[in-house]
Amino acid sequence: MRLILLGAPGAGKGTQANYIKEKYNIPQISTGDMLRAAIKAGTELGLAAKKVMDAGQLVSDDIIIGLVKERLKDADCANGYLFDGFPRTIPQADAMKDAGVAVDYVLEIDVPDEQIIERMSGRRCHPGSGRTYHVKFNPPKEEGKDDVTGEPLVQRDDDKPETVKKRLDVYHNQTEVLLGYYNKWAQSGEPGAPKYRKIEGVGPVEEIRDRAFAALSN
């Protein structure tokens, strides 16, 4: 199973990625993790990336694709792999295609913006332990207080509605075009074209998981 997972920030990709990884026994490939590993290992690409990052610049698509190709040679990718959060742009998708990175499925998890804003802006956490709650879906026993210690809960900056809206704007402006890109490629009938599947990401986590598994089995 070689898969790209697409969807807005807060659509639940991380949760579903864990289910998919376990079911198919494949690694989740995150460009952030790869960059950190390559820098730590001092590989040629890692050193090149570090130089760019130290200068406060963005790592080029060429370096990222190089890291991806290296990562896919590892033994744990023998059964396949799952990309989450990559590619983010059309040039990255083109570079992956040109590099011959095989993809069987592109799975889109679709959640309306207002649901994502409600989902993320309702989160509260206990800084000391990392325990998380949700004002609507998983409220603490006493409003605004941790169940165990009684200490106050906080809303992380990432979860504030204005921050969530900004992240969604970036997604709509930069990454959403990939949905059309992969859909069109899937319908082209070209050899090596992936299958494109779209599932609704609203409802109980287990239901969404079952939708994902069903989508990936046909």
Coordinates of C-alpha atoms in Angstrom, one line a residue:
M1 CA 0.0 0.0 0.0
R2 CA 1.6 3.2 -1.2
L3 CA -0.5 6.1 -0.2
I4 CA -0.8 9.9 0.0
L5 CA -3.1 11.2 2.6
L6 CA -4.7 14.6 1.8
G7 CA -7.0 16.9 3.8
A8 CA -7.0 20.2 5.7
P9 CA -5.2 20.7 9.0
G10 CA -7.4 19.3 11.7
A11 CA -9.2 16.9 9.3
G12 CA -8.0 13.9 11.4
K13 CA -5.2 12.7 9.0
G14 CA -2.8 11.9 11.9
T15 CA -5.4 9.7 13.6
Q16 CA -6.3 7.8 10.4
A17 CA -2.7 7.5 9.4
N18 CA -2.1 5.5 12.6
Y19 CA -4.9 3.0 11.8
I20 CA -3.7 2.7 8.2
K21 CA 0.0 2.1 9.2
E22 CA -1.0 -0.6 11.6
K23 CA -3.4 -2.4 9.1
Y24 CA -0.9 -2.4 6.2
N25 CA 2.3 -2.5 8.3
I26 CA 3.8 0.5 6.5
P27 CA 5.8 3.5 7.8
Q28 CA 4.4 7.0 7.9
I29 CA 6.8 9.3 6.0
S30 CA 7.0 12.9 7.3
T31 CA 9.3 15.3 5.6
G32 CA 10.0 16.9 9.0
D33 CA 11.1 13.6 10.5
M34 CA 13.3 12.8 7.5
L35 CA 15.0 16.2 7.6
R36 CA 15.8 15.9 11.3
A37 CA 17.1 12.3 10.8
A38 CA 19.3 13.3 7.8
I39 CA 20.7 16.3 9.6
K40 CA 21.5 14.2 12.7
A41 CA 23.1 11.5 10.5
G42 CA 25.2 14.1 8.7
T43 CA 24.3 12.8 5.2
E44 CA 25.1 14.8 2.2
L45 CA 21.5 15.9 1.8
G46 CA 21.2 16.5 5.5
L47 CA 24.2 18.8 5.5
A48 CA 22.8 20.7 2.5
A49 CA 19.4 21.1 4.2
K50 CA 21.0 22.3 7.5
K51 CA 22.9 25.0 5.6
V52 CA 19.7 26.3 4.0
M53 CA 17.8 26.1 7.3
D54 CA 20.6 27.8 9.3
A55 CA 20.3 30.7 6.8
G56 CA 16.6 30.9 7.6
Q57 CA 15.5 29.7 4.2
L58 CA 13.1 27.0 3.1
V59 CA 14.6 23.7 2.0
S60 CA 14.2 23.3 -1.7
D61 CA 12.0 20.7 -3.3
D62 CA 15.1 19.0 -4.9
I63 CA 16.5 18.3 -1.4
I64 CA 13.2 17.1 -0.1
I65 CA 12.6 14.7 -3.1
G66 CA 16.2 13.4 -2.6
L67 CA 15.4 12.6 1.0
V68 CA 12.2 10.9 0.0
K69 CA 14.0 8.7 -2.5
E70 CA 16.6 7.8 0.1
R71 CA 14.0 7.0 2.7
L72 CA 12.0 4.7 0.4
K73 CA 15.1 2.5 0.0
D74 CA 14.9 1.6 3.7
A75 CA 13.7 -2.0 4.6
D76 CA 10.6 -0.8 6.4
C77 CA 9.2 0.6 3.1
A78 CA 9.1 -2.9 1.5
N79 CA 5.3 -3.2 2.0
G80 CA 4.7 0.4 1.0
Y81 CA 4.5 3.8 2.7
L82 CA 2.2 6.6 3.7
F83 CA 2.8 10.2 3.0
D84 CA 1.1 12.7 5.3
G85 CA 1.7 16.4 4.8
F86 CA 3.6 15.9 1.6
P87 CA 3.4 16.9 -1.2
R88 CA 2.1 20.3 -0.3
T89 CA 2.4 22.0 -3.7
I90 CA 2.0 21.2 -7.4
P91 CA 5.8 21.5 -8.0
Q92 CA 6.4 18.9 -5.2
A93 CA 3.8 16.6 -6.7
D94 CA 5.4 17.0 -10.2
A95 CA 8.8 16.3 -8.7
M96 CA 7.6 13.1 -7.0
K97 CA 6.0 12.0 -10.3
D98 CA 9.2 12.8 -12.3
A99 CA 11.3 10.9 -9.7
G100 CA 9.1 7.8 -10.2
V101 CA 7.8 7.6 -6.6
A102 CA 5.0 5.1 -7.0
V103 CA 1.6 5.8 -5.5
D104 CA -1.3 3.3 -5.4
Y105 CA -3.9 5.5 -3.7
V106 CA -4.5 9.2 -2.9
L107 CA -7.0 9.4 0.0
E108 CA -8.7 12.7 0.7
I109 CA -10.3 13.2 4.1
D110 CA -13.0 15.9 3.6
V111 CA -14.2 18.0 6.6
P112 CA -16.0 21.3 6.3
D113 CA -14.0 24.3 7.6
E114 CA -16.6 25.2 10.3
Q115 CA -16.3 21.6 11.7
I116 CA -12.5 21.9 11.8
I117 CA -12.7 25.3 13.6
E118 CA -15.1 23.9 16.1
R119 CA -13.0 20.7 16.6
M120 CA -9.7 22.6 17.1
S121 CA -10.8 25.7 18.9
G122 CA -12.7 23.6 21.5
R123 CA -9.5 21.7 22.5
R124 CA -8.1 22.4 26.0
C125 CA -5.0 20.9 27.5
H126 CA -3.4 20.5 30.9
P127 CA 0.2 21.8 30.4
G128 CA 1.7 19.7 33.2
S129 CA 0.6 16.3 31.8
G130 CA -0.4 16.9 28.2
R131 CA -3.9 15.6 29.0
T132 CA -6.4 17.0 26.4
Y133 CA -10.1 17.7 26.6
H134 CA -12.7 19.2 24.3
V135 CA -15.3 21.7 25.6
K136 CA -18.0 19.9 23.6
F137 CA -16.9 16.4 22.7
N138 CA -14.8 15.4 25.8
P139 CA -15.3 18.0 28.5
P140 CA -13.5 17.9 31.9
K141 CA -15.6 17.1 35.0
E142 CA -15.3 20.7 36.1
E143 CA -15.3 23.4 33.5
G144 CA -11.8 24.7 32.7
K145 CA -10.0 22.3 35.2
D146 CA -8.0 19.2 34.8
D147 CA -9.8 16.0 36.1
V148 CA -6.8 14.7 37.9
T149 CA -5.1 17.8 39.5
G150 CA -7.8 20.4 39.4
E151 CA -5.3 22.8 37.8
P152 CA -6.5 25.2 35.1
L153 CA -6.7 24.0 31.5
V154 CA -5.3 26.2 28.6
Q155 CA -6.1 26.7 25.0
R156 CA -2.9 26.4 22.9
D157 CA -2.2 29.3 20.5
D158 CA -2.4 26.8 17.6
D159 CA -6.0 26.0 18.5
K160 CA -7.3 29.6 18.7
P161 CA -10.0 30.2 16.1
E162 CA -8.0 33.0 14.3
T163 CA -4.9 30.7 14.0
V164 CA -7.0 27.8 12.8
K165 CA -8.6 30.1 10.1
K166 CA -5.2 31.3 9.0
R167 CA -3.9 27.7 8.6
L168 CA -7.1 26.8 6.7
D169 CA -6.5 29.8 4.4
V170 CA -3.0 28.6 3.6
Y171 CA -4.3 25.1 2.9
H172 CA -7.0 26.4 0.5
N173 CA -4.6 28.7 -1.3
Q174 CA -1.6 26.4 -1.6
T175 CA -2.5 22.7 -1.0
E176 CA -6.1 22.3 -2.1
V177 CA -5.0 22.4 -5.8
L178 CA -3.5 19.0 -5.2
L179 CA -7.0 17.5 -4.9
G180 CA -7.7 18.4 -8.5
Y181 CA -4.2 17.4 -9.6
Y182 CA -4.5 13.9 -8.3
N183 CA -8.1 13.5 -9.3
K184 CA -7.3 14.4 -12.9
W185 CA -4.3 12.1 -12.9
A186 CA -6.3 9.2 -11.5
Q187 CA -8.9 9.7 -14.2
S188 CA -6.3 10.0 -17.0
G189 CA -5.9 6.2 -17.3
E190 CA -2.1 6.8 -17.6
P191 CA 0.1 3.8 -16.5
G192 CA 1.1 4.3 -12.9
A193 CA -1.7 6.7 -12.1
P194 CA -3.0 6.3 -8.6
K195 CA -6.6 5.6 -7.6
Y196 CA -8.3 8.7 -6.0
R197 CA -10.6 8.2 -3.1
K198 CA -12.5 10.8 -1.0
I199 CA -14.1 10.0 2.3
E200 CA -16.1 12.1 4.7
G201 CA -14.1 12.9 7.8
V202 CA -17.0 13.7 10.1
G203 CA -18.4 11.3 12.8
P204 CA -16.9 8.8 15.2
V205 CA -13.2 8.0 14.7
E206 CA -13.9 4.3 14.2
E207 CA -16.5 5.1 11.5
I208 CA -14.1 7.3 9.6
R209 CA -11.5 4.5 9.9
D210 CA -13.9 2.0 8.4
R211 CA -14.6 4.4 5.5
A212 CA -10.9 4.7 4.9
F213 CA -10.3 1.0 4.9
A214 CA -13.3 0.4 2.6
A215 CA -12.0 3.1 0.2
L216 CA -8.5 1.6 0.1
S217 CA -9.9 -1.9 -0.7
N218 CA -11.5 -1.1 -4.0

